[in-house]
Coordinates of C-alpha atoms and ligand atoms in Angstrom, one line a residue:
X1 CA -19.5 1.4 15.3
X2 CA -15.9 2.4 15.8
X3 CA -15.1 5.9 14.5
X4 CA -12.0 8.1 14.6
X5 CA -12.8 11.6 15.6
X6 CA -10.5 13.1 12.9
X7 CA -10.1 12.1 9.3
X8 CA -7.0 10.2 8.2
X9 CA -5.0 11.0 5.1
X10 CA -7.0 9.5 2.2
X11 CA -4.2 9.6 -0.4
X12 CA -0.5 10.2 -0.2
X13 CA 0.3 13.3 -2.1
X14 CA 2.0 12.7 -5.5
X15 CA 2.5 14.5 -8.7
X16 CA 1.3 13.2 -12.1
X17 CA 3.4 10.1 -13.1
X18 CA 6.4 10.8 -15.2
X19 CA 6.3 7.2 -16.5
X20 CA 3.7 4.5 -16.8
X21 CA 4.6 0.8 -17.2
X22 CA 2.4 -2.3 -17.6
X23 CA 2.8 -5.8 -16.3
X24 CA 0.7 -8.6 -15.0
X25 CA 1.6 -8.6 -11.3
X26 CA 3.4 -6.2 -9.1
X27 CA 4.9 -7.6 -5.9
X28 CA 5.7 -4.9 -3.3
X29 CA 8.3 -6.0 -0.8
X30 CA 11.1 -8.5 -0.9
X31 CA 11.1 -10.3 2.4
X32 CA 10.2 -14.0 2.5
X33 CA 6.6 -13.4 1.4
X34 CA 7.3 -11.2 -1.6
X35 CA 10.2 -13.2 -2.8
X36 CA 8.3 -16.5 -2.5
X37 CA 5.4 -15.0 -4.5
X38 CA 7.7 -13.6 -7.2
X39 CA 9.5 -16.9 -7.6
X40 CA 6.3 -18.8 -8.1
X41 CA 5.0 -16.2 -10.6
X42 CA 8.3 -16.3 -12.6
X43 CA 8.2 -20.1 -12.6
X44 CA 4.7 -19.9 -14.3
X45 CA 5.9 -17.2 -16.8
X46 CA 3.6 -14.5 -15.5
X47 CA 5.1 -11.1 -16.2
X48 CA 6.0 -9.7 -12.8
X49 CA 7.6 -6.6 -11.4
X50 CA 9.1 -6.7 -7.9
X51 CA 9.7 -3.5 -6.1
X52 CA 11.3 -2.8 -2.7
X53 CA 12.0 0.5 -0.9
X54 CA 15.3 -1.0 0.2
X55 CA 17.3 -3.7 -1.4
X56 CA 16.2 -7.1 -2.6
X57 CA 16.0 -9.4 0.4
X58 CA 15.7 -6.7 3.1
X59 CA 13.0 -6.5 5.7
X60 CA 12.4 -8.4 8.9
X61 CA 13.1 -11.7 7.2
X62 CA 16.8 -11.1 7.0
X63 CA 17.0 -10.4 10.7
X64 CA 15.2 -13.5 11.9
X65 CA 17.2 -15.6 14.3
X66 CA 15.3 -18.6 15.6
X67 CA 14.1 -20.0 12.3
X68 CA 11.0 -21.6 10.7
X69 CA 8.5 -23.9 12.4
X70 CA 7.6 -27.1 10.5
X71 CA 7.0 -30.7 11.4
X72 CA 9.9 -32.7 9.9
X73 CA 10.6 -35.2 12.7
X74 CA 8.9 -38.5 13.5
X75 CA 8.9 -37.4 17.2
X76 CA 6.6 -34.5 16.3
X77 CA 3.1 -34.4 14.7
X78 CA 1.1 -32.0 12.6
X79 CA -1.7 -32.2 15.2
X80 CA 0.7 -31.0 17.9
X81 CA 1.9 -28.1 15.8
X82 CA -1.8 -27.1 15.1
X83 CA -2.6 -27.4 18.8
X84 CA 0.4 -25.3 19.9
X85 CA -0.5 -22.6 17.3
X86 CA -4.2 -22.5 18.4
X87 CA -3.2 -22.4 22.1
X88 CA -0.9 -19.4 21.5
X89 CA -3.5 -17.7 19.4
X90 CA -5.9 -17.4 22.4
X91 CA -9.1 -18.2 20.7
X92 CA -8.7 -16.0 17.6
X93 CA -7.0 -18.4 15.1
X94 CA -8.9 -19.6 12.1
X95 CA -8.4 -23.4 12.7
X96 CA -8.7 -24.2 9.0
X97 CA -6.0 -21.7 8.1
X98 CA -3.8 -23.1 10.8
X99 CA -4.2 -26.7 9.6
X100 CA -3.4 -25.6 6.0
X101 CA -0.3 -23.7 7.2
X102 CA 1.0 -26.5 9.3
X103 CA 0.4 -29.1 6.6
X104 CA 2.1 -27.0 3.9
X105 CA 5.1 -26.1 6.1
X106 CA 7.3 -29.2 5.5
X107 CA 7.0 -28.6 1.7
X108 CA 8.0 -25.0 2.1
X109 CA 11.1 -26.1 3.9
X110 CA 11.8 -28.7 1.3
X111 CA 11.5 -26.0 -1.5
X112 CA 14.1 -23.8 0.3
X113 CA 16.4 -26.7 0.6
X114 CA 16.0 -27.4 -3.2
X115 CA 16.9 -23.8 -3.8
X116 CA 20.1 -24.3 -1.8
X117 CA 19.3 -23.3 1.8
X118 CA 22.0 -24.7 4.1
X119 CA 20.0 -25.4 7.3
X120 CA 21.9 -26.7 10.4
X121 CA 22.1 -30.4 10.7
X122 CA 23.1 -32.8 13.5
X123 CA 25.8 -35.4 13.4
X124 CA 23.6 -37.9 11.6
X125 CA 22.8 -35.4 8.8
X126 CA 19.2 -34.8 9.9
X127 CA 17.9 -31.3 10.4
X128 CA 18.9 -30.0 13.8
X129 CA 15.7 -28.8 15.4
X130 CA 15.4 -26.0 17.9
X131 CA 12.8 -25.4 20.6
X132 CA 11.0 -22.1 21.3
X133 CA 8.3 -20.8 23.5
X134 CA 4.8 -22.4 23.2
X135 CA 6.1 -25.4 21.2
X136 CA 5.7 -28.9 22.7
X137 CA 8.3 -30.4 20.4
X138 CA 11.6 -29.5 18.7
X139 CA 10.5 -28.2 15.3
X140 CA 12.4 -25.0 14.6
X141 CA 14.6 -25.3 11.5
X142 CA 17.5 -22.9 11.7
X143 CA 20.7 -21.9 9.8
X144 CA 24.1 -20.6 10.9
X145 CA 22.9 -21.1 14.5
X146 CA 21.0 -17.9 14.8
X147 CA 21.2 -16.5 11.3
X148 CA 18.2 -18.3 9.9
X149 CA 16.4 -15.4 8.2
X150 CA 19.6 -14.3 6.4
X151 CA 19.8 -17.8 4.9
X152 CA 16.1 -17.7 3.8
X153 CA 16.6 -14.2 2.2
X154 CA 19.9 -15.3 0.6
X155 CA 18.4 -18.3 -1.3
X156 CA 15.1 -16.6 -2.3
X157 CA 16.8 -13.4 -3.4
X158 CA 19.3 -15.5 -5.3
X159 CA 16.4 -17.2 -7.1
X160 CA 14.8 -13.9 -7.9
X161 CA 18.1 -12.4 -9.2
X162 CA 18.5 -15.5 -11.4
X163 CA 15.0 -14.9 -12.8
X164 CA 15.9 -11.2 -13.3
X165 CA 19.0 -12.3 -15.3
X166 CA 16.8 -14.6 -17.4
X167 CA 14.4 -11.7 -18.1
X168 CA 11.5 -13.4 -16.2
X169 CA 11.3 -10.8 -13.4
X170 CA 11.8 -7.0 -13.4
X171 CA 13.1 -6.0 -10.0
X172 CA 13.6 -2.4 -8.9
X173 CA 15.3 -1.4 -5.6
X174 CA 14.9 1.8 -3.7
X175 CA 11.4 2.2 -5.1
X176 CA 8.7 3.3 -2.7
X177 CA 5.1 2.2 -3.1
X178 CA 2.8 5.2 -2.4
X179 CA -0.8 4.2 -3.1
X180 CA -2.7 1.6 -5.1
X181 CA -4.3 2.7 -8.4
X182 CA -8.0 2.4 -7.9
X183 CA -10.0 1.1 -10.9
X184 CA -12.8 3.0 -12.5
X185 CA -16.0 1.4 -11.2
X186 CA -17.5 -1.0 -13.8
X187 CA -21.0 -0.2 -15.0
X188 CA -22.2 -3.6 -13.8
X189 CA -20.9 -3.1 -10.2
X190 CA -23.4 -3.0 -7.4
X191 CA -23.6 0.4 -5.9
X192 CA -22.0 -0.6 -2.6
X193 CA -19.5 -3.2 -4.1
X194 CA -15.9 -2.8 -2.8
X195 CA -13.6 -1.3 -5.4
X196 CA -10.8 -2.9 -7.3
X197 CA -7.1 -2.2 -7.6
X198 CA -5.2 -2.1 -11.0
X199 CA -1.7 -1.0 -10.2
X200 CA 0.4 1.1 -7.9
X201 CA 1.9 4.6 -7.9
X202 CA 5.6 4.7 -6.8
X203 CA 8.5 7.0 -6.3
X204 CA 11.5 5.4 -8.1
X205 CA 15.1 5.5 -7.1
X206 CA 15.6 8.8 -9.0
X207 CA 12.8 10.4 -6.9
X208 CA 10.5 10.3 -9.9
X209 CA 6.8 9.4 -9.6
X210 CA 5.7 6.6 -11.8
X211 CA 2.9 4.1 -12.2
X212 CA 2.9 0.3 -12.5
X213 CA -0.3 -0.8 -14.0
X214 CA -1.1 -4.5 -13.3
X215 CA -3.8 -7.1 -13.0
X216 CA -2.7 -7.9 -9.5
X217 CA -0.9 -6.0 -6.8
X218 CA 0.6 -8.2 -4.1
X219 CA 1.4 -6.4 -0.8
X220 CA 4.3 -8.1 1.0
X221 CA 5.4 -5.0 3.0
X222 CA 6.0 -6.6 6.4
X223 CA 5.1 -5.2 9.8
X224 CA 4.7 -2.0 11.8
X225 CA 7.3 -2.3 14.5
X226 CA 8.7 1.2 13.7
X227 CA 5.6 2.7 15.3
X228 CA 7.2 2.2 18.6
X229 CA 10.5 3.8 19.9
X230 CA 11.9 0.4 20.8
X231 CA 11.5 -2.5 18.3
X232 CA 13.2 -5.5 16.9
X233 CA 12.1 -4.5 13.4
X234 CA 14.3 -2.9 10.8
X235 CA 13.7 0.6 9.5
X236 CA 11.6 -0.8 6.6
X237 CA 8.8 -1.9 8.9
X238 CA 6.7 1.3 8.9
X239 CA 3.3 -0.2 8.1
X240 CA 3.3 1.3 4.5
X241 CA 1.3 -1.7 3.1
X242 CA -1.3 -1.6 5.9
X243 CA -1.8 2.1 5.4
X244 CA -1.9 1.7 1.6
X245 CA -4.5 -1.1 1.9
X246 CA -6.8 0.8 4.2
X247 CA -6.6 3.8 1.9
X248 CA -7.6 1.5 -1.0
X249 CA -10.7 0.4 0.9
X250 CA -9.5 -2.9 2.2
X251 CA -10.7 -4.3 5.4
X252 CA -8.1 -4.6 8.2
X253 CA -8.4 -6.8 11.3
X254 CA -7.1 -7.4 14.8
X255 CA -4.7 -4.5 14.7
X256 CA -4.5 -4.2 18.5
X257 CA -2.5 -7.5 18.6
X258 CA 1.1 -6.4 18.5
X259 CA 3.4 -9.0 19.9
X260 CA 6.2 -7.7 22.2
X261 CA 9.3 -9.9 22.2
X262 CA 10.5 -10.5 25.8
X263 CA 14.2 -10.3 25.3
X264 CA 15.7 -7.2 23.6
X265 CA 19.1 -6.2 24.8
X266 CA 18.6 -3.3 27.2
X267 CA 21.7 -1.2 26.6
X268 CA 21.5 2.1 24.7
X269 CA 22.0 1.7 20.9
X270 CA 25.7 1.5 20.6
X271 CA 25.9 1.0 16.8
X272 CA 24.9 3.5 14.1
X273 CA 23.7 0.5 12.1
X274 CA 20.9 -0.2 14.5
X275 CA 18.7 2.7 13.1
X276 CA 16.1 2.3 15.8
X277 CA 16.3 -1.5 15.7
X278 CA 16.9 -3.2 19.1
X279 CA 19.1 -6.2 19.4
X280 CA 17.0 -9.3 19.8
X281 CA 18.1 -12.2 21.9
X282 CA 16.3 -15.2 20.3
X283 CA 13.8 -17.3 22.3
X284 CA 15.9 -20.2 21.2
X285 CA 18.4 -19.2 23.9
X286 CA 15.7 -19.9 26.5
X287 CA 15.0 -23.0 24.5
X288 CA 18.5 -24.2 25.3
X289 CA 18.0 -23.4 29.0
X290 CA 18.7 -19.7 29.7
X291 CA 16.3 -18.2 32.3
X292 CA 14.9 -14.8 33.1
X293 CA 16.0 -13.4 36.5
X294 CA 16.1 -10.1 38.4
X295 CA 19.3 -8.4 39.6
X296 CA 19.3 -10.7 42.7
X297 CA 19.0 -13.8 40.6
X298 CA 15.3 -14.5 41.4
X299 CA 13.6 -16.5 38.6
X300 CA 10.9 -14.3 37.1
X301 CA 8.9 -17.0 35.3
X302 CA 9.0 -19.7 38.0
X303 CA 5.5 -20.7 39.0
X304 CA 3.8 -18.4 36.5
X305 CA 3.1 -20.9 33.7
X306 CA 3.7 -24.7 33.3
X307 CA 6.2 -23.9 30.5
X308 CA 8.0 -21.3 32.7
X309 CA 10.6 -19.4 30.6
X310 CA 9.2 -21.1 27.5
X311 CA 5.6 -19.9 28.0
X312 CA 4.0 -18.2 25.0
X313 CA 5.5 -14.8 24.3
X314 CA 2.4 -12.8 25.5
X315 CA 2.7 -14.5 28.9
X316 CA 6.4 -13.9 29.3
X317 CA 6.4 -10.3 28.1
X318 CA 3.4 -9.3 30.2
X319 CA 4.9 -11.0 33.3
X320 CA 8.2 -9.1 32.7
X321 CA 6.4 -5.8 32.2
X322 CA 4.4 -6.2 35.4
X323 CA 7.6 -7.1 37.2
X324 CA 9.4 -4.0 35.8
X325 CA 6.5 -1.7 36.8
X326 CA 6.0 -3.3 40.3
X327 CA 9.7 -3.1 41.2
X328 CA 10.4 0.1 39.4
X329 CA 13.1 -1.5 37.2
X330 CA 14.4 -0.6 33.8
X331 CA 15.3 -4.1 32.8
X332 CA 15.6 -7.7 33.9
X333 CA 18.3 -10.3 32.9
X334 CA 18.6 -13.3 30.7
X335 CA 21.0 -15.7 32.4
X336 CA 22.6 -18.1 30.0
X337 CA 26.0 -18.3 31.8
X338 CA 25.5 -22.0 32.6
X339 CA 25.1 -22.8 28.8
X340 CA 28.9 -22.6 28.4
X341 CA 31.0 -20.9 25.7
X342 CA 30.7 -23.7 23.2
X343 CA 26.9 -23.5 23.1
X344 CA 27.0 -19.7 22.7
X345 CA 29.6 -19.9 20.0
X346 CA 28.1 -22.8 18.0
X347 CA 24.4 -22.0 18.3
X348 CA 24.2 -18.3 18.8
X349 CA 27.3 -16.8 17.2
X350 CA 25.5 -13.6 15.9
X351 CA 23.8 -12.9 19.2
X352 CA 27.1 -13.4 21.0
X353 CA 28.9 -11.0 18.7
X354 CA 26.2 -8.4 18.9
X355 CA 26.2 -8.5 22.7
X356 CA 30.0 -8.4 22.9
X357 CA 30.0 -5.4 20.5
X358 CA 27.9 -3.6 23.0
X359 CA 30.1 -4.5 26.0
X360 CA 28.1 -7.5 27.4
X361 CA 29.5 -11.1 27.4
X362 CA 26.6 -13.6 27.7
X363 CA 29.1 -16.4 28.5
X364 CA 30.1 -14.8 31.7
X365 CA 27.3 -12.4 32.7
X366 CA 23.5 -12.3 32.5
X367 CA 22.3 -10.1 29.6
X368 CA 20.1 -7.1 30.5
X369 CA 16.8 -7.4 28.6
X370 CA 13.4 -5.9 28.3
X371 CA 10.4 -6.4 26.0
X372 CA 10.1 -4.5 22.7
X373 CA 7.6 -4.3 19.8
X374 CA 8.2 -7.3 17.5
X375 CA 5.4 -8.8 15.4
X376 CA 2.1 -7.6 14.2
X377 CA -0.5 -10.4 14.4
X378 CA -3.2 -8.1 12.8
X379 CA -3.1 -6.7 9.3
X380 CA -5.0 -6.7 6.0
X381 CA -7.8 -9.2 6.0
X382 CA -6.7 -12.0 3.6
X383 CA -6.9 -15.7 3.1
X384 CA -3.9 -17.9 2.8
X385 CA -3.9 -17.3 -1.0
X386 CA -3.5 -13.6 -0.3
X387 CA -7.0 -12.5 -1.5
X388 CA -8.2 -9.4 0.3
X389 CA -11.6 -7.7 0.3
X390 CA -10.5 -5.5 -2.6
X391 CA -10.3 -7.2 -6.1
X392 CA -6.9 -7.1 -7.6
X393 CA -5.2 -6.5 -4.2
X394 CA -3.5 -9.3 -2.5
X395 CA -1.6 -9.4 0.9
X396 CA 0.8 -11.9 2.2
X397 CA 3.3 -12.3 5.1
X398 CA 3.3 -10.1 8.1
X399 CA 1.2 -7.4 6.3
X400 CA -1.7 -9.8 6.1
X401 CA -4.1 -11.1 8.8
X402 CA -5.0 -14.6 7.6
X403 CA -6.2 -16.1 10.9
X404 CA -3.1 -18.1 11.4
X405 CA -1.6 -16.0 14.1
X406 CA -4.8 -15.2 16.1
X407 CA -4.3 -13.0 19.1
X408 CA -0.7 -14.0 19.6
X409 CA 1.7 -15.6 17.1
X410 CA 3.5 -18.8 18.0
X411 CA 7.2 -18.3 17.7
X412 CA 8.7 -19.1 14.3
X413 CA 5.4 -19.5 12.6
X414 CA 5.7 -16.2 10.7
X415 CA 8.5 -17.0 8.2
X416 CA 6.6 -20.2 7.6
X417 CA 3.4 -18.2 7.0
X418 CA 5.2 -15.8 4.7
X419 CA 6.7 -18.6 2.6
X420 CA 3.4 -20.6 2.4
X421 CA 1.2 -17.6 1.7
X422 CA 3.6 -16.0 -0.8
X423 CA 3.9 -19.3 -2.6
X424 CA 0.1 -19.9 -2.6
X425 CA -0.6 -16.4 -3.8
X426 CA 1.9 -16.9 -6.7
X427 CA 0.2 -20.2 -7.6
X428 CA -3.3 -18.6 -7.5
X429 CA -2.3 -15.7 -9.8
X430 CA -0.5 -18.2 -12.1
X431 CA -3.8 -20.1 -12.4
X432 CA -6.0 -17.0 -12.8
X433 CA -5.0 -13.4 -13.0
X434 CA -7.7 -10.8 -12.3
X435 CA -9.0 -9.0 -15.4
X436 CA -7.1 -5.9 -16.5
X437 CA -8.9 -2.8 -15.3
X438 CA -8.7 0.8 -16.2
X439 CA -7.5 3.2 -13.5
X440 CA -9.8 6.0 -12.3
X441 CA -8.2 9.5 -12.3
X442 CA -6.1 9.7 -9.2
X443 CA -5.9 12.9 -7.2
X444 CA -2.5 14.7 -7.0
X445 CA -1.2 17.0 -4.2
X446 CA -2.7 16.9 -0.7
X447 CA -1.5 17.1 2.9
X448 CA 0.9 14.8 4.7
X449 CA 2.4 14.4 8.2
X450 CA 6.0 15.7 8.2
X451 CA 8.9 13.5 9.2
X452 CA 9.5 15.8 12.2
X453 CA 6.4 14.4 13.8
X454 CA 7.8 10.9 13.9
X455 CA 9.5 11.2 17.2
X456 CA 6.2 12.3 18.8
X457 CA 4.3 9.4 17.2
X458 CA 7.0 6.9 18.5
X459 CA 6.9 8.4 22.0
X460 CA 3.1 8.3 22.1
X461 CA 2.8 4.7 20.9
X462 CA 5.5 3.6 23.4
X463 CA 3.9 5.4 26.3
X464 CA 0.3 4.7 25.4
X465 CA 0.0 1.6 23.3
X466 CA 2.8 -0.5 24.7
X467 CA 2.6 -3.9 26.3
X468 CA 0.1 -2.6 29.0
X469 CA -2.6 -0.2 27.9
X470 CA -5.9 1.2 29.1
X471 CA -8.7 3.5 27.9
X472 CA -7.0 6.7 29.1
X473 CA -3.7 5.9 27.4
X474 CA -5.5 5.1 24.1
X475 CA -7.6 8.2 24.2
X476 CA -4.4 10.2 24.9
X477 CA -2.7 8.7 21.9
X478 CA -5.7 9.3 19.6
X479 CA -5.8 12.9 20.8
X480 CA -2.1 13.4 20.2
X481 CA -2.3 11.9 16.7
X482 CA -5.4 13.9 15.8
X483 CA -3.6 17.1 16.8
X484 CA -0.5 16.3 14.6
X485 CA 0.3 19.0 12.1
X486 CA -0.2 18.3 8.4
X487 CA 1.5 20.2 5.7
X488 CA 1.3 20.5 1.9
X489 CA 4.2 20.4 -0.6
X490 CA 6.5 17.8 -2.0
X491 CA 7.0 15.0 0.6
X492 CA 10.2 13.1 1.0
X493 CA 10.1 9.3 1.7
X494 CA 10.7 10.1 5.4
X495 CA 7.5 12.3 5.3
X496 CA 5.6 9.5 3.6
X497 CA 6.7 7.0 6.3
X498 CA 5.7 9.4 9.0
X499 CA 2.3 9.8 7.4
X500 CA 1.8 6.0 7.2
X501 CA 2.9 5.6 10.8
X502 CA 0.4 8.2 11.8
X503 CA -2.3 6.3 10.1
X504 CA -1.1 3.0 11.5
X505 CA -0.9 4.5 15.0
X506 CA -4.5 5.7 14.7
X507 CA -5.7 2.3 13.5
X508 CA -3.9 0.5 16.4
X509 CA -5.1 2.9 19.1
X510 CA -8.6 2.8 17.8
X511 CA -8.7 -1.0 17.8
X512 CA -7.0 -1.3 21.2
X513 CA -9.4 1.2 22.8
X514 CA -12.4 -0.7 21.3
X515 CA -11.3 -4.2 22.5
X516 CA -12.3 -3.9 26.2
X517 CA -10.6 -7.1 27.4
X518 CA -7.2 -8.7 27.7
X519 CA -6.5 -11.5 25.2
X520 CA -3.3 -12.8 23.7
X521 CA -0.8 -10.0 23.3
X522 CA -3.4 -7.2 23.8
X523 CA -3.2 -6.5 27.6
X524 CA -5.5 -3.9 29.1
X525 CA -4.9 -2.6 32.7
X526 CA -8.5 -1.7 32.9
X527 CA -9.9 -4.9 31.5
X528 CA -7.5 -7.6 32.7
X529 CA -9.4 -10.7 31.7
X530 CA -10.6 -12.2 28.4
X531 CA -14.3 -11.7 27.8
X532 CA -16.5 -14.2 26.0
X533 CA -18.3 -11.4 24.1
X534 CA -14.9 -10.5 22.6
X535 CA -14.1 -14.0 21.3
X536 CA -14.3 -12.4 17.8
X537 CA -12.3 -10.4 15.4
X538 CA -12.3 -6.6 15.2
X539 CA -12.5 -5.7 11.5
X540 CA -12.3 -2.1 10.3
X541 CA -12.5 -0.1 7.0
X542 CA -11.8 3.5 6.3
X543 CA -14.8 5.5 5.0
X544 CA -14.6 8.0 2.1
X545 CA -14.5 10.7 4.8
X546 CA -11.3 9.3 6.3
X547 CA -12.9 7.9 9.4
X548 CA -12.7 4.3 10.7
X549 CA -15.7 2.1 10.8
X550 CA -16.1 -1.4 12.3
X551 CA -17.4 -3.8 9.7
X552 CA -18.6 -7.4 9.4
X553 CA -15.9 -10.1 9.9
X554 CA -15.6 -11.3 6.4
X555 CA -15.8 -7.8 5.0
X556 CA -16.4 -8.8 1.4
X557 CA -13.6 -11.4 1.2
X558 CA -16.0 -14.3 1.3
X559 CA -17.9 -12.8 -1.7
X560 CA -14.7 -12.5 -3.7
X561 CA -13.8 -16.1 -3.0
X562 CA -17.3 -17.2 -4.0
X563 CA -17.2 -15.3 -7.2
X564 CA -13.8 -16.8 -8.1
X565 CA -15.0 -20.3 -7.3
X566 CA -18.0 -19.8 -9.5
X567 CA -16.0 -18.3 -12.5
Ligands
FAD601 C1 14.8 -9.4 14.7 C2 13.7 -10.3 14.2 C3 13.7 -11.7 14.5 C4 12.7 -12.5 14.0 N1 12.8 -13.9 14.2 C5 11.9 -14.7 13.6 C6 12.1 -16.1 13.6 O1 13.1 -16.6 14.1 N2 11.1 -16.8 13.1 C7 10.0 -16.3 12.5 O2 9.2 -17.1 12.0 N3 9.8 -15.0 12.5 C8 10.8 -14.2 13.0 N4 10.6 -12.8 13.0 C9 9.4 -12.3 12.2 C10 9.6 -12.5 10.7 O3 10.9 -12.2 10.4 C11 8.7 -11.7 9.9 O4 7.3 -11.7 10.4 C12 8.7 -12.1 8.5 O5 10.0 -12.2 8.0 C13 8.0 -11.1 7.6 O6 8.2 -11.4 6.3 P1 7.6 -10.4 5.2 O7 8.1 -10.9 3.9 O8 6.1 -10.4 5.4 O9 8.1 -9.0 5.5 P2 9.6 -8.4 5.6 O10 10.6 -9.4 5.6 O11 9.6 -7.4 6.7 O12 9.7 -7.6 4.2 C14 9.0 -6.4 3.9 C15 9.5 -5.9 2.6 O13 8.6 -4.8 2.2 C16 9.4 -3.7 1.7 N5 8.5 -2.5 1.8 C17 7.9 -2.0 2.9 N6 7.2 -0.9 2.6 C18 7.4 -0.6 1.3 C19 7.0 0.4 0.4 N7 6.2 1.4 0.8 N8 7.4 0.3 -0.9 C20 8.3 -0.7 -1.3 N9 8.7 -1.7 -0.5 C21 8.3 -1.6 0.8 C22 10.6 -3.7 2.6 O14 11.6 -3.0 2.0 C23 10.9 -5.3 2.6 O15 11.5 -5.6 1.4 C24 11.6 -12.0 13.4 C25 11.5 -10.6 13.2 C26 12.5 -9.8 13.6 C27 12.4 -8.3 13.3

């Protein structure tokens, strides 16, 4: 049994809705996952509302540099891509989900190309494939050298805007999803049956509370990187979807597995546009031959792993962090000076520009780097079609935990997953929408964590739940979070994000304390090795009292899949 000592916020405070609208499906989030789902739903003439708290096409997707992993070359094989994914996942991947992802990936790339994606090509016109850590073959499809995510966002957002113009999608920007609308329990429901979701309460761009009522709610809200003070993630990645899902009663899984990217530019934020987001130096730079060194030029990864600088991320980041602590250093260096100006200019123009903007020239000097929070392998328990343990609630992309990423994501598998799962979820809902349900009366008012607490939450996560953690640090974090002030009143979006980050921080620390081993990207200083008894997932739900409880692995999802198959 895993329990938090202090109750979490059960509902975000909100006034009565000033407006109520009805549709068939609401997609929350417009990164790759949400846009892919929305496109598929619009193609099938399902009425769909798409909302984002930013602008259409924002989120981590737009910042991705390396690209998308897919087997598109005769020199590669699906079996090798599966094997590389399973190896990186350190025993916690769902092999069937991985096989489905890998075999669907080439079609997902093809679909983007049909929509107009201009991926980089070699002299013969074939896709120019990059290499990244943990991959045993060149299989990373990229665009604009290192602007791959921007291209994915561009084509998918373009397709969605076209559907909006044709009246097939309703899209609203600057609209913040607060909480799911929970359905009134049906008379036939078993007493302990998980609930159902029938819409979402939002704050619209005028600051007005409204309700979208829908047969399906698709969470595509991305990751949680903003929990940490240093992250590659944009300001939108505040774990809102994870917190919303847990408040709706959904099971969440493997939250302790936060991947830290090894190479974030280690200079103080020089640009006001960064908004807490660190500058990432893509792994593809190491794929082309750059190496990690200390100030004296000693190779950091030599002899550590057969793939050296291209070892899986968890290995590289943890090795760097140990090196930094052992030698009392602030950062290491990525040396790509031998790659030459042409390579930097042609393959990594955005990274080159971002470094030069901050006073570093990678062509002539090693780039100071350190690891930072990057990708959440855990999330809302879901299958690759997006079904969660709560009826009517679906989760896709980084917000979901489908078993594809295991204890450590293989580089460039996440956009691929977002596209495949978003598309499959759209197809599932186009085939069969859940029944329309009546919402139960939702509470209004309530307490929230003020935005002023966010700096403390960030500091605590960075100090206590960083790359290297132990029981003492997790307990310290849980104590700090439990002692966080809560206030009543009318929250701003910044207060709501702080409240969600508080919930997410408690979830992550609880899971990281519970898993007494080191595996994948979860590294404990007090339990330094994997333990066979932990070769399993850690799945949790929130109780009605706002505490966390460990629950069975499937946590109701298998039952929902069975019912649907039987229907
Ligand atoms: C710098 C960087 C580089 C990366 N490089 C790669 C790479 O090369 N290859 C790769 O595979 N992966 C890469 N990743 C990871 C990858 O980009 C993400 O995992 C993936 O794009 C997630 O897509 P998504 O659609 O699930 O979420 P996102 O793209 O993050 O989109 C989330 C959406 O949800 C919205 N949202 C969030 N909360 C709310 C709310 N409360 N209400 C309304 N809307 C909300 C956001 O505004 C946004 O529209 C990188 C990530 C970063 C940050």
